[in-house]
mmCIF file of C-alpha atoms in Angstrom:
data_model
loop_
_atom_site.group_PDB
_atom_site.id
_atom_site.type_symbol
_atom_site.label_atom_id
_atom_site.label_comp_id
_atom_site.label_asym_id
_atom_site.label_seq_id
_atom_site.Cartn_x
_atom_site.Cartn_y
_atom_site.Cartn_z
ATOM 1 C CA UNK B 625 10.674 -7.946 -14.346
ATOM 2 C CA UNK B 626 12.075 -4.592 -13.813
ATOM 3 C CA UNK B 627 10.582 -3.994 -10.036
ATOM 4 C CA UNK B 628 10.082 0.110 -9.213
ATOM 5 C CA UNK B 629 6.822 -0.863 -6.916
ATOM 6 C CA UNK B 630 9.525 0.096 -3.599
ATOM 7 C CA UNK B 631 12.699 0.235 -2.405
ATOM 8 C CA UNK B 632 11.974 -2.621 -0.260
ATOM 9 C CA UNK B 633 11.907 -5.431 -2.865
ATOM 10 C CA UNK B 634 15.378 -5.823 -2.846
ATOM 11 C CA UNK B 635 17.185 -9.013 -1.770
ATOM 12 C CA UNK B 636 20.155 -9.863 0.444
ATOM 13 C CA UNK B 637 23.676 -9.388 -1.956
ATOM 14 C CA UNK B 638 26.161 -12.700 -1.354
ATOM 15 C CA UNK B 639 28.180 -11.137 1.048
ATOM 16 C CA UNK B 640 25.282 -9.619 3.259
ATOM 17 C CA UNK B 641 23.787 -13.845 2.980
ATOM 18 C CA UNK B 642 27.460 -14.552 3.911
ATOM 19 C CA UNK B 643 27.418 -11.642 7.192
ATOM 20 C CA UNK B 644 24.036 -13.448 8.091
ATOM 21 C CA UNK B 645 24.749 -17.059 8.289
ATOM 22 C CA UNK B 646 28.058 -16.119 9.822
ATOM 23 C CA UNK B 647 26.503 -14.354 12.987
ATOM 24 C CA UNK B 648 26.757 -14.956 16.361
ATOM 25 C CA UNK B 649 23.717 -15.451 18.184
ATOM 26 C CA UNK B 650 21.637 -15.912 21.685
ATOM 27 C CA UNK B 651 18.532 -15.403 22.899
ATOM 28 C CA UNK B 652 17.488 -11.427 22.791
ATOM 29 C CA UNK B 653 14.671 -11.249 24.710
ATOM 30 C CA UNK B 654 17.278 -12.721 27.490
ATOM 31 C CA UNK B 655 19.238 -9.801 26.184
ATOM 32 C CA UNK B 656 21.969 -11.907 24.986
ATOM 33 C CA UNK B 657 22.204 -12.073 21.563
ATOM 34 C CA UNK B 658 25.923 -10.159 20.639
ATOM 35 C CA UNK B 659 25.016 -9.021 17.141
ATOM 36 C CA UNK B 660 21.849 -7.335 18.020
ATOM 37 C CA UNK B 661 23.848 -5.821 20.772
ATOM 38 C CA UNK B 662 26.524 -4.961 18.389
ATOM 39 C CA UNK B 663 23.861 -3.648 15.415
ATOM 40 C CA UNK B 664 22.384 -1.367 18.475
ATOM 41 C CA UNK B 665 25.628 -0.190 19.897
ATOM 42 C CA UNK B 666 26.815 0.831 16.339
ATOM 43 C CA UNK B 667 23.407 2.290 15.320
ATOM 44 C CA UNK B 668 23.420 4.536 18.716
ATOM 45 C CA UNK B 669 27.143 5.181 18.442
ATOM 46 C CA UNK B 670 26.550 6.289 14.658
ATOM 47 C CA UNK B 671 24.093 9.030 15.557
ATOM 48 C CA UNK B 672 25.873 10.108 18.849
ATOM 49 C CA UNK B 673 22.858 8.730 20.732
ATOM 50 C CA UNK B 674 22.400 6.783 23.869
ATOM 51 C CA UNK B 675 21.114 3.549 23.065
ATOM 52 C CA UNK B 676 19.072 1.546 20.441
ATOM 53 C CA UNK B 677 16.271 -0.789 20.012
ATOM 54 C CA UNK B 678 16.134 -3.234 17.249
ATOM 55 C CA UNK B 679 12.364 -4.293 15.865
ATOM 56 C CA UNK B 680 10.901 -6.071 13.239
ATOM 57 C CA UNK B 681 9.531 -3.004 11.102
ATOM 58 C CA UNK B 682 9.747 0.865 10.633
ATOM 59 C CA UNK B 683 5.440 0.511 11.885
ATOM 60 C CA UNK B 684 6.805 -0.926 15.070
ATOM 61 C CA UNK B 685 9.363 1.379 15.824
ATOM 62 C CA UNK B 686 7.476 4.693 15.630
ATOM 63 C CA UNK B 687 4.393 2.889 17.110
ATOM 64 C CA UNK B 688 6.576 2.355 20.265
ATOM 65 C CA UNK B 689 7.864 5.856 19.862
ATOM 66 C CA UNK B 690 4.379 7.580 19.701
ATOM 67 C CA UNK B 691 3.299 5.676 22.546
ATOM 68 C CA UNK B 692 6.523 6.086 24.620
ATOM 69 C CA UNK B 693 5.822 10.086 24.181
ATOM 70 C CA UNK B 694 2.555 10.336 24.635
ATOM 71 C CA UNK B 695 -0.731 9.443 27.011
ATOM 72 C CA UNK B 696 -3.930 8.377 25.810
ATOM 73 C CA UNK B 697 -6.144 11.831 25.415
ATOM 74 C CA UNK B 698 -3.052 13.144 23.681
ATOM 75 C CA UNK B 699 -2.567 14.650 19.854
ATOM 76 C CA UNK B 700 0.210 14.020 17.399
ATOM 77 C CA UNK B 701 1.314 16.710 15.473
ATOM 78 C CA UNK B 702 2.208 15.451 12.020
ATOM 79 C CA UNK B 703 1.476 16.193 8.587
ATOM 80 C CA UNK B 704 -1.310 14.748 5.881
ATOM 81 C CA UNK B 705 0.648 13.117 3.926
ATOM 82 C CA UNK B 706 2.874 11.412 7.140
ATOM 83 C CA UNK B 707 3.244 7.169 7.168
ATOM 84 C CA UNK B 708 2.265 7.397 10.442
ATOM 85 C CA UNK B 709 -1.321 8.893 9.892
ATOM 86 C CA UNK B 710 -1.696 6.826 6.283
ATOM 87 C CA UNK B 711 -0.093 3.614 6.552
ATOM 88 C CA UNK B 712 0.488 1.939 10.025
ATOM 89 C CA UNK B 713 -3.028 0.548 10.335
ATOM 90 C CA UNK B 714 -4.586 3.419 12.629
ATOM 91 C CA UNK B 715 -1.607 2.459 14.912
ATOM 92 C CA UNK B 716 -1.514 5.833 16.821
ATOM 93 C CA UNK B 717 -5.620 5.781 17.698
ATOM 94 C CA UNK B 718 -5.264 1.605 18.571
ATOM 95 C CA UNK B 719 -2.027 1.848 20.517
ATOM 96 C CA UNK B 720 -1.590 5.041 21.565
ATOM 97 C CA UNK B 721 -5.315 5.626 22.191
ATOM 98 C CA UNK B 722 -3.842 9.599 20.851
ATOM 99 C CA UNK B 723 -6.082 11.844 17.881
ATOM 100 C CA UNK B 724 -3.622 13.777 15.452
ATOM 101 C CA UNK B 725 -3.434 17.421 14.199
ATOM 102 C CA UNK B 726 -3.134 16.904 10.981
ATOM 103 C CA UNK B 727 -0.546 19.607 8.800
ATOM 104 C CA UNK B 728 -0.618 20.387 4.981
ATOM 105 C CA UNK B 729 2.815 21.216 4.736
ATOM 106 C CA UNK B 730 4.523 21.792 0.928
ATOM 107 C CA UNK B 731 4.922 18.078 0.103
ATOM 108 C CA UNK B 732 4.435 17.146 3.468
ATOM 109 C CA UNK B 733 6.984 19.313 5.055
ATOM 110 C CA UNK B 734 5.503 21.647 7.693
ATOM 111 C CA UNK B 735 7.425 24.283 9.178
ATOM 112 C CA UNK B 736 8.038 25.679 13.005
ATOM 113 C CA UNK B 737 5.434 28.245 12.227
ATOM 114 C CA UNK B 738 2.821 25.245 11.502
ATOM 115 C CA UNK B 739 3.571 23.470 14.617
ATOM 116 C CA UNK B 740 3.090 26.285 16.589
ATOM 117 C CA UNK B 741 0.169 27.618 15.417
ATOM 118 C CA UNK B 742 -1.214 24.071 16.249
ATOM 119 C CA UNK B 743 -0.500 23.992 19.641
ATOM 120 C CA UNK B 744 -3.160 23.211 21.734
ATOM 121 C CA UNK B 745 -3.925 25.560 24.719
ATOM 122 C CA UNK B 746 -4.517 24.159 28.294
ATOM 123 C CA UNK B 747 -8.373 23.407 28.089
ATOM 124 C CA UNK B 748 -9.972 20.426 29.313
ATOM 125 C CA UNK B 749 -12.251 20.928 25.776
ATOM 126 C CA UNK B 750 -8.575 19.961 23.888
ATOM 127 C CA UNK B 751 -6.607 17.015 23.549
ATOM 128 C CA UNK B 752 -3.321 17.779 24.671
ATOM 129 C CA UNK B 753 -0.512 18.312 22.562
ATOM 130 C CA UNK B 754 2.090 15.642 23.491
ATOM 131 C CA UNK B 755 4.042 14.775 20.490
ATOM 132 C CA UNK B 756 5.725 16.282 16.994
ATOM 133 C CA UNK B 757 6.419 13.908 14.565
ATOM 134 C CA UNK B 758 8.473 14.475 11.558
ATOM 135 C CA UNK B 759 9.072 12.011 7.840
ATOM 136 C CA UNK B 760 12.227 12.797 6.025
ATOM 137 C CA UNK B 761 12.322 11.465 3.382
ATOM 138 C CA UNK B 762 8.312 12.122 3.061
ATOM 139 C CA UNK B 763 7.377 9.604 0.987
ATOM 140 C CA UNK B 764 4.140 11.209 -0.740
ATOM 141 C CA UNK B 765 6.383 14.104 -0.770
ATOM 142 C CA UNK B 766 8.526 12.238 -3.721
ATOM 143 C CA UNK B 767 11.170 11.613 -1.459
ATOM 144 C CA UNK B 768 11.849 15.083 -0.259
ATOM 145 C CA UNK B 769 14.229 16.070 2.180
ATOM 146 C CA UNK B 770 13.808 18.845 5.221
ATOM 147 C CA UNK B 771 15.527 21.666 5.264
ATOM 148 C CA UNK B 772 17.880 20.968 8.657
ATOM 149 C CA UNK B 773 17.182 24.656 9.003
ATOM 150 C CA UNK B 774 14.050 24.283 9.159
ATOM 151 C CA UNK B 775 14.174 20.911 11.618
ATOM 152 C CA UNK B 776 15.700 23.178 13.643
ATOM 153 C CA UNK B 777 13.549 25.773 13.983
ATOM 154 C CA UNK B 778 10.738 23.166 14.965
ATOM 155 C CA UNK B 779 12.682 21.745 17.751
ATOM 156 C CA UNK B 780 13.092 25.149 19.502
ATOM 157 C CA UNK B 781 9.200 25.410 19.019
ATOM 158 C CA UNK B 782 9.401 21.938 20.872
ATOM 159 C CA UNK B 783 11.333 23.096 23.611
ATOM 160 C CA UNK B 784 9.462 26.301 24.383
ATOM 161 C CA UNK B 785 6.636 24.161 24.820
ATOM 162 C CA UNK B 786 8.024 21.303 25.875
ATOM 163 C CA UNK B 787 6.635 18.705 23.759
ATOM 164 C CA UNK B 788 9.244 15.592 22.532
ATOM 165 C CA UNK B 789 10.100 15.611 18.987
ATOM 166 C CA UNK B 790 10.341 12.496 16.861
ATOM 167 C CA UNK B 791 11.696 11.501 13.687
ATOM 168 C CA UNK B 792 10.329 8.932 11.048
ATOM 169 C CA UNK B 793 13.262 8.544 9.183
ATOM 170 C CA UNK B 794 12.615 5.338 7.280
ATOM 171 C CA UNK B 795 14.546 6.289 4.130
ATOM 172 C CA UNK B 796 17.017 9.375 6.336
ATOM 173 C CA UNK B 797 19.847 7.600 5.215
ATOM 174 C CA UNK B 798 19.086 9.113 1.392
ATOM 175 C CA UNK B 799 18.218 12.483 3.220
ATOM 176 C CA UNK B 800 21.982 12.790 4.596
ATOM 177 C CA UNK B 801 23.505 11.292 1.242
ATOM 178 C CA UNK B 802 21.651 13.990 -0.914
ATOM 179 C CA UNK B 803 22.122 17.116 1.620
ATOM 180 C CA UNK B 804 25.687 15.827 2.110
ATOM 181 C CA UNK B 805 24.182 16.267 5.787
ATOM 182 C CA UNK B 806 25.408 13.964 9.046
ATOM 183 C CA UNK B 807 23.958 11.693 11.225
ATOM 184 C CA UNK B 808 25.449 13.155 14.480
ATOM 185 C CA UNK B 809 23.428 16.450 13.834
ATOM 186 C CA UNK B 810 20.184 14.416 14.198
ATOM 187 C CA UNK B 811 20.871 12.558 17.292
ATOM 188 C CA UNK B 812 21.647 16.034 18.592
ATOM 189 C CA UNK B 813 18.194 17.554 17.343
ATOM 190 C CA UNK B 814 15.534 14.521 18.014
ATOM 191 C CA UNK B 815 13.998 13.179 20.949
ATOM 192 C CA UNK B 816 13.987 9.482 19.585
ATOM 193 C CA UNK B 817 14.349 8.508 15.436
ATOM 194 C CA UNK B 818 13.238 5.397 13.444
ATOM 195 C CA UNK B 819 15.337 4.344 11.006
ATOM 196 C CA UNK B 820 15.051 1.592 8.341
ATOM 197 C CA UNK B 821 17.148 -1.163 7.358
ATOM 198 C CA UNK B 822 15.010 -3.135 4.898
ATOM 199 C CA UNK B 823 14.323 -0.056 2.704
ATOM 200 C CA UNK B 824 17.617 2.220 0.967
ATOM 201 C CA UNK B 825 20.115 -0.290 2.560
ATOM 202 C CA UNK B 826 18.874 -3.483 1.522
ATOM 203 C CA UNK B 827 18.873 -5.792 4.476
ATOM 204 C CA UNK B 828 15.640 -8.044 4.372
ATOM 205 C CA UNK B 829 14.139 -7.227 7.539
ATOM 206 C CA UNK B 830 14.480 -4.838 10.288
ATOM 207 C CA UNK B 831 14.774 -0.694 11.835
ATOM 208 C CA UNK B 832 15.776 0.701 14.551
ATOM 209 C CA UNK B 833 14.561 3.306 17.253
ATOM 210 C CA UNK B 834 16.861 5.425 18.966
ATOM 211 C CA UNK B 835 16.916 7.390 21.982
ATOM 212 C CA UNK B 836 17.933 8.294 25.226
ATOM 213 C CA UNK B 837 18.440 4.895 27.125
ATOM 214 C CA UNK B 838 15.707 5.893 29.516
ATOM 215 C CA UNK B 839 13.108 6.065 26.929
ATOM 216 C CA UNK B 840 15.473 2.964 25.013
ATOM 217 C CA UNK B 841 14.693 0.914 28.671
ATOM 218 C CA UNK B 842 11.088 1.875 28.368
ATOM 219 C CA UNK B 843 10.403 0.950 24.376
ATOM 220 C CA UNK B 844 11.615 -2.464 25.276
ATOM 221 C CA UNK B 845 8.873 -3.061 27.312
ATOM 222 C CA UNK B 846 6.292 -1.778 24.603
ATOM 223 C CA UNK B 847 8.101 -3.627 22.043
ATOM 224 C CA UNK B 848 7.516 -6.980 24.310
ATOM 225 C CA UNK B 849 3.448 -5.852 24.417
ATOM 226 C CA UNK B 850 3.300 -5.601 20.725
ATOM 227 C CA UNK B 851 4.907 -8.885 20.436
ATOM 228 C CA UNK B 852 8.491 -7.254 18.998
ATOM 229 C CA UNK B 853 10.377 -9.911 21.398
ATOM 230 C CA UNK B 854 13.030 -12.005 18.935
ATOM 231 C CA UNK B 855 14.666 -14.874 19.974
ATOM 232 C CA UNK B 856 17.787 -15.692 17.977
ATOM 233 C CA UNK B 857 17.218 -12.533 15.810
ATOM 234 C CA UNK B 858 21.027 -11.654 15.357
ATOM 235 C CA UNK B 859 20.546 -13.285 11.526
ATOM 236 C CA UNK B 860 18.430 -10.547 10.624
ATOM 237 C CA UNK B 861 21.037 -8.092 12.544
ATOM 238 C CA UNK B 862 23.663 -9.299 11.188
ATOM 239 C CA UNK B 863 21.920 -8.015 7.502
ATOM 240 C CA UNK B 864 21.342 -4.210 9.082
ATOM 241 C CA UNK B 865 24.533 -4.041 10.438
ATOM 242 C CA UNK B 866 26.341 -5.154 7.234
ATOM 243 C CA UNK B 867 23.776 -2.089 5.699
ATOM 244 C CA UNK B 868 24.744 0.372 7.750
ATOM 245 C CA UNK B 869 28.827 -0.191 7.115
ATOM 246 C CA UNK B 870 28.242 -0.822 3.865
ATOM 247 C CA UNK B 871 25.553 0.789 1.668
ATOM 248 C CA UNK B 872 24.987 4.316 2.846
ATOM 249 C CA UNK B 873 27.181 6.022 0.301
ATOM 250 C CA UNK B 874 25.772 3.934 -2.722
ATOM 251 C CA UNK B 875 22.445 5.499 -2.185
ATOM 252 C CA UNK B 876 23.540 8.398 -4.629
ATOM 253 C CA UNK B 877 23.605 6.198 -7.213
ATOM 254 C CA UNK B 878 19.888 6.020 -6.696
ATOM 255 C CA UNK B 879 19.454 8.784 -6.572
ATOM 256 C CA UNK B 880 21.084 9.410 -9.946
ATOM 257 C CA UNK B 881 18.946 7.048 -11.498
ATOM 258 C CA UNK B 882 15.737 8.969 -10.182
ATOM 259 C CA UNK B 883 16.449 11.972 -12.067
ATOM 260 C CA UNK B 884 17.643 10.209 -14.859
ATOM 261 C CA UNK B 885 14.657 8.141 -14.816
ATOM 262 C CA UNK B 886 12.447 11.220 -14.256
ATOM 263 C CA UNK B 887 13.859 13.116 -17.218
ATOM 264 C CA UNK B 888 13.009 10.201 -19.282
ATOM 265 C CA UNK B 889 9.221 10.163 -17.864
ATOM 266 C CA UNK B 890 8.481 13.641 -18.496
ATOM 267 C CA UNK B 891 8.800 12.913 -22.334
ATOM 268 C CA UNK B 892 5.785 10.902 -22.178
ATOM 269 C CA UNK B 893 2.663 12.788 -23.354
ATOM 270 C CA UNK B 894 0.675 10.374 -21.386
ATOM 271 C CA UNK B 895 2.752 12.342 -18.232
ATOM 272 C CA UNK B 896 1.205 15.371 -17.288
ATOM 273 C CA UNK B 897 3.974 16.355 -14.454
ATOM 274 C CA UNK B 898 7.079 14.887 -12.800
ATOM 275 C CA UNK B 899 8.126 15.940 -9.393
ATOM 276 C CA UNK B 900 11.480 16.428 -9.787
ATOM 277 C CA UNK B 901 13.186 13.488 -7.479
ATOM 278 C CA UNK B 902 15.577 14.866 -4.578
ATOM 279 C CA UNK B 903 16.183 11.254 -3.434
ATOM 280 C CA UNK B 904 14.945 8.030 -4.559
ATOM 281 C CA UNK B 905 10.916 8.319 -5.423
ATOM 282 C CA UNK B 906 9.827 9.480 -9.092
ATOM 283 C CA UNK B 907 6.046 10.114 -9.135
ATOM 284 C CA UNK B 908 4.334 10.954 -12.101
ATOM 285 C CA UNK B 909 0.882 12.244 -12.718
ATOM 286 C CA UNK B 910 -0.589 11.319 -15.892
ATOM 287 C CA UNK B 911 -3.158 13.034 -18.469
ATOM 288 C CA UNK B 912 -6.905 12.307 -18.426
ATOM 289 C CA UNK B 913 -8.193 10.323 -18.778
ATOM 290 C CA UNK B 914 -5.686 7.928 -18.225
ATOM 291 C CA UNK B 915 -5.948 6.241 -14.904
ATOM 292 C CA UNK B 916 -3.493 4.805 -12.762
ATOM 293 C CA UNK B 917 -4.663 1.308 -12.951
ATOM 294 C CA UNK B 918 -4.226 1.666 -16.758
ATOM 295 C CA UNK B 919 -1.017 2.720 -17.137
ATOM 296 C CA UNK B 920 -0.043 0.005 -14.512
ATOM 297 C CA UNK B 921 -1.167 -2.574 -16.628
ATOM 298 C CA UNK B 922 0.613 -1.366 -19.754
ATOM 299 C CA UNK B 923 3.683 -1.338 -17.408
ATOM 300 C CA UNK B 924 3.558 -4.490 -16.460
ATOM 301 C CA UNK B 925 2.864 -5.742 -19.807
ATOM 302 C CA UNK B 926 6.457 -4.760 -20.597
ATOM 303 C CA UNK B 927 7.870 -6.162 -17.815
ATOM 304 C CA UNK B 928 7.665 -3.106 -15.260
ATOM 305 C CA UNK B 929 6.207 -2.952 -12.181
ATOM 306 C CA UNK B 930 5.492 0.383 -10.381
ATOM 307 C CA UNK B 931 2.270 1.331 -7.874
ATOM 308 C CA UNK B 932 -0.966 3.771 -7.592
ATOM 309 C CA UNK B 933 -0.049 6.952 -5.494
ATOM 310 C CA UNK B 934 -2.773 9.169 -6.263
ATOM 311 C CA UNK B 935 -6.012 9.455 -7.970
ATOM 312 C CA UNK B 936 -3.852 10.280 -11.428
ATOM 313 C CA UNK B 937 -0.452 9.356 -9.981
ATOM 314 C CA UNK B 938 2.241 6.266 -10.078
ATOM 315 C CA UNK B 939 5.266 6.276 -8.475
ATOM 316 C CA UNK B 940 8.641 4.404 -8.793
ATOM 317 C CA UNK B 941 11.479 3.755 -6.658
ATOM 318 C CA UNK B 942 14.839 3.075 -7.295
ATOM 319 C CA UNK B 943 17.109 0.786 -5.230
ATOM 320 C CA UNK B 944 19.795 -1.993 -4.878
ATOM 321 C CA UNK B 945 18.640 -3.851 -7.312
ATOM 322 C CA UNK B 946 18.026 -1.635 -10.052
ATOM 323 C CA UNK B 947 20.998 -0.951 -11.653
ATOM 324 C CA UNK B 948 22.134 0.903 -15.082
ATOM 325 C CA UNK B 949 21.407 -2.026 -17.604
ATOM 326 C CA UNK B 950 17.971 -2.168 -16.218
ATOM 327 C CA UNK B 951 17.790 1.792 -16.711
ATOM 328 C CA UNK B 952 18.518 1.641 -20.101
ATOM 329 C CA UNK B 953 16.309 -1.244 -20.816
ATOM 330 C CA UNK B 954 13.528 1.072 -19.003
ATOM 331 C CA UNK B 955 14.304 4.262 -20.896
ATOM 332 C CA UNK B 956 14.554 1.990 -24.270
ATOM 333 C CA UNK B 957 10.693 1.141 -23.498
ATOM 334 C CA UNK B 958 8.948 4.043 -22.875
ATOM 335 C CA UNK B 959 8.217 4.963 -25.968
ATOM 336 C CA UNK B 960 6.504 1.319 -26.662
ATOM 337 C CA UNK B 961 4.883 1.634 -23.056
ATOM 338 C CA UNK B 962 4.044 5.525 -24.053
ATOM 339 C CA UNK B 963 1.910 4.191 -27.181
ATOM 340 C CA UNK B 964 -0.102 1.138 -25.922
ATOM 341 C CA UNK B 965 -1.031 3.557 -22.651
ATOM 342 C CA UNK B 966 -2.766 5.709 -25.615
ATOM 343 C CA UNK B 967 -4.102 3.111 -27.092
ATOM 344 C CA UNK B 968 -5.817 1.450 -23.451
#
């Protein structure tokens, strides 16, 4: 099975297995397990931030952030399309206790102007605006990346008003690879960021939320109300920290792949549109009446697995595991796949 359904589905390589059962642990929660200490000090040290907090999921990490920002009665600025809003289990209403303005930026990229043109005046009638939340990638967005101009530009919006900014950067790491951008630049610009290191780097489990220590001190005790405490977790460290040294720069091979992999696509006829990858995320929107669900099935019947993103739209994801052989055994099939989707 050639698996495109995520970039998560990837599994440990020898030598990350070999980094893992290696480590050196101790009980976290007692704060002394050395490669969770090491995996946060390297983390922090790699964006030129303060300090580091290392949780079981990306959901966990900006649900500490959100609430670490904000006060119930509050509003999250973020856009439509944002994992926050669609896919953390109505985490910022349950644990936040916070409604959401919600943007409808160009792929799910707002701009400065958006955010402050959704500013909410002092008025008991209003929520109050308390946080601005950013995706890059955005991942309904196809993987696109922000413009760090633009990033920018929103943070002095931020300032003027003086409302934290945060960053849900689950796959940022392919953000700097393709913008040839740097880590240090964000730690300068964000109030706290979320990274992933079960997603683009291939560790099995694990991100990370960075910040100033103050608000670092602080997530650690929402982390312990969600239940985020580990015990001996420096296995699962040991994986991220072994990402992070190791499997940033290979990301542009997945990148490659995407486009490669798009081009392909947008030969089907059963593919009305492509949007053309910047990172790692192909989705495709197909002709009526083909549905999603249909074209998945024909997929699968030749051995490919991709998901639903849309009412008319799949997407795919390259990754670790998918390498060149398995692109030219998907490219070799489309044609096959392109005729029995007519044909369902």
């Amino acid at each position: 099975m050639i698996d495109l359904r995520s970039d998560t589905v990837t599994r440990p390589t020898q030598p990350m297995l070999a980094a893992m059962m290696n480590a050196e642990v101790g009980d976290d929660v007692f704060n002394e397990d050395p490669t969770i200490q090491s995996l946060e000090h390297y983390a922090a040290n790699l964006f030129g931030m303060e300090a580091a907090l290392f949780c079981p999921s990306g959901t966990m990490t900006n649900q500490i952030a959100i609430r670490l920002h904000t006060r119930p009665g509050g509003e999250v600025i973020c856009d439509q399309y944002a994992h926050i809003y669609n896919y953390e289990g109505g985490g910022i209403a349950v644990n936040a206790l916070c409604s959401v303005s919600l943007q409808q930026g160009e792929r799910g990229l707002f701009t400065a102007a958006d955010v402050a043109a959704s500013i909410r005046r002092d008025d008991v009638h209003h929520p109050v605006t308390s946080l601005v939340a950013v995706e890059n990638t955005m991942n309904r967005g196809g993987g696109a990346c922000y413009d760090f101009a633009e990033l920018r530009a929103i943070r002095e919006v931020c300032d003027q008003h003086k409302i934290p900014f945060h960053l849900d950067g689950a796959r940022l790491f392919n953000a700097l690879v393709a913008k040839n951008e740097q880590p240090k630049d964000y730690g300068r610009l964000f109030d706290t960021i979320s990274i992933c290191l079960s997603k683009g780097l291939g560790a099995p489990v694990g991100s990370l939320l960075l910040g100033k220590q103050e608000h670092i001190k602080a997530a650690r005790r929402i982390r312990k109300v969600m239940g985020g405490g580990m015990r001996q977790g420096g296995f699962l460290a040991a994986a991220g920290l072994y990402a992070l040294e190791k499997s940033i720069e290979r990301l542009a091979d997945d990148h490659r792949r995407a486009r490669l992999m798009a081009d392909a696509l947008s030969d089907m006829p059963c593919i009305k549109a492509i949007i053309p990858p910047e990172t790692n995320i192909v989705i495709a929107t197909l002709q009526k009446p083909f549905t999603p669900d249909q074209a998945l099935r024909v997929f699968k019947a030749f051995d490919i697995a991709a998901v639903p993103f849309g009412a008319q739209e799949i997407r795919f994801v390259t990754h670790l595991d998918f390498d060149d052989n398995q692109l030219e055994t998907f490219i070799q099939k489309l044609s096959e796949i392109n005729h029995a989707i007519e044909q369902a």
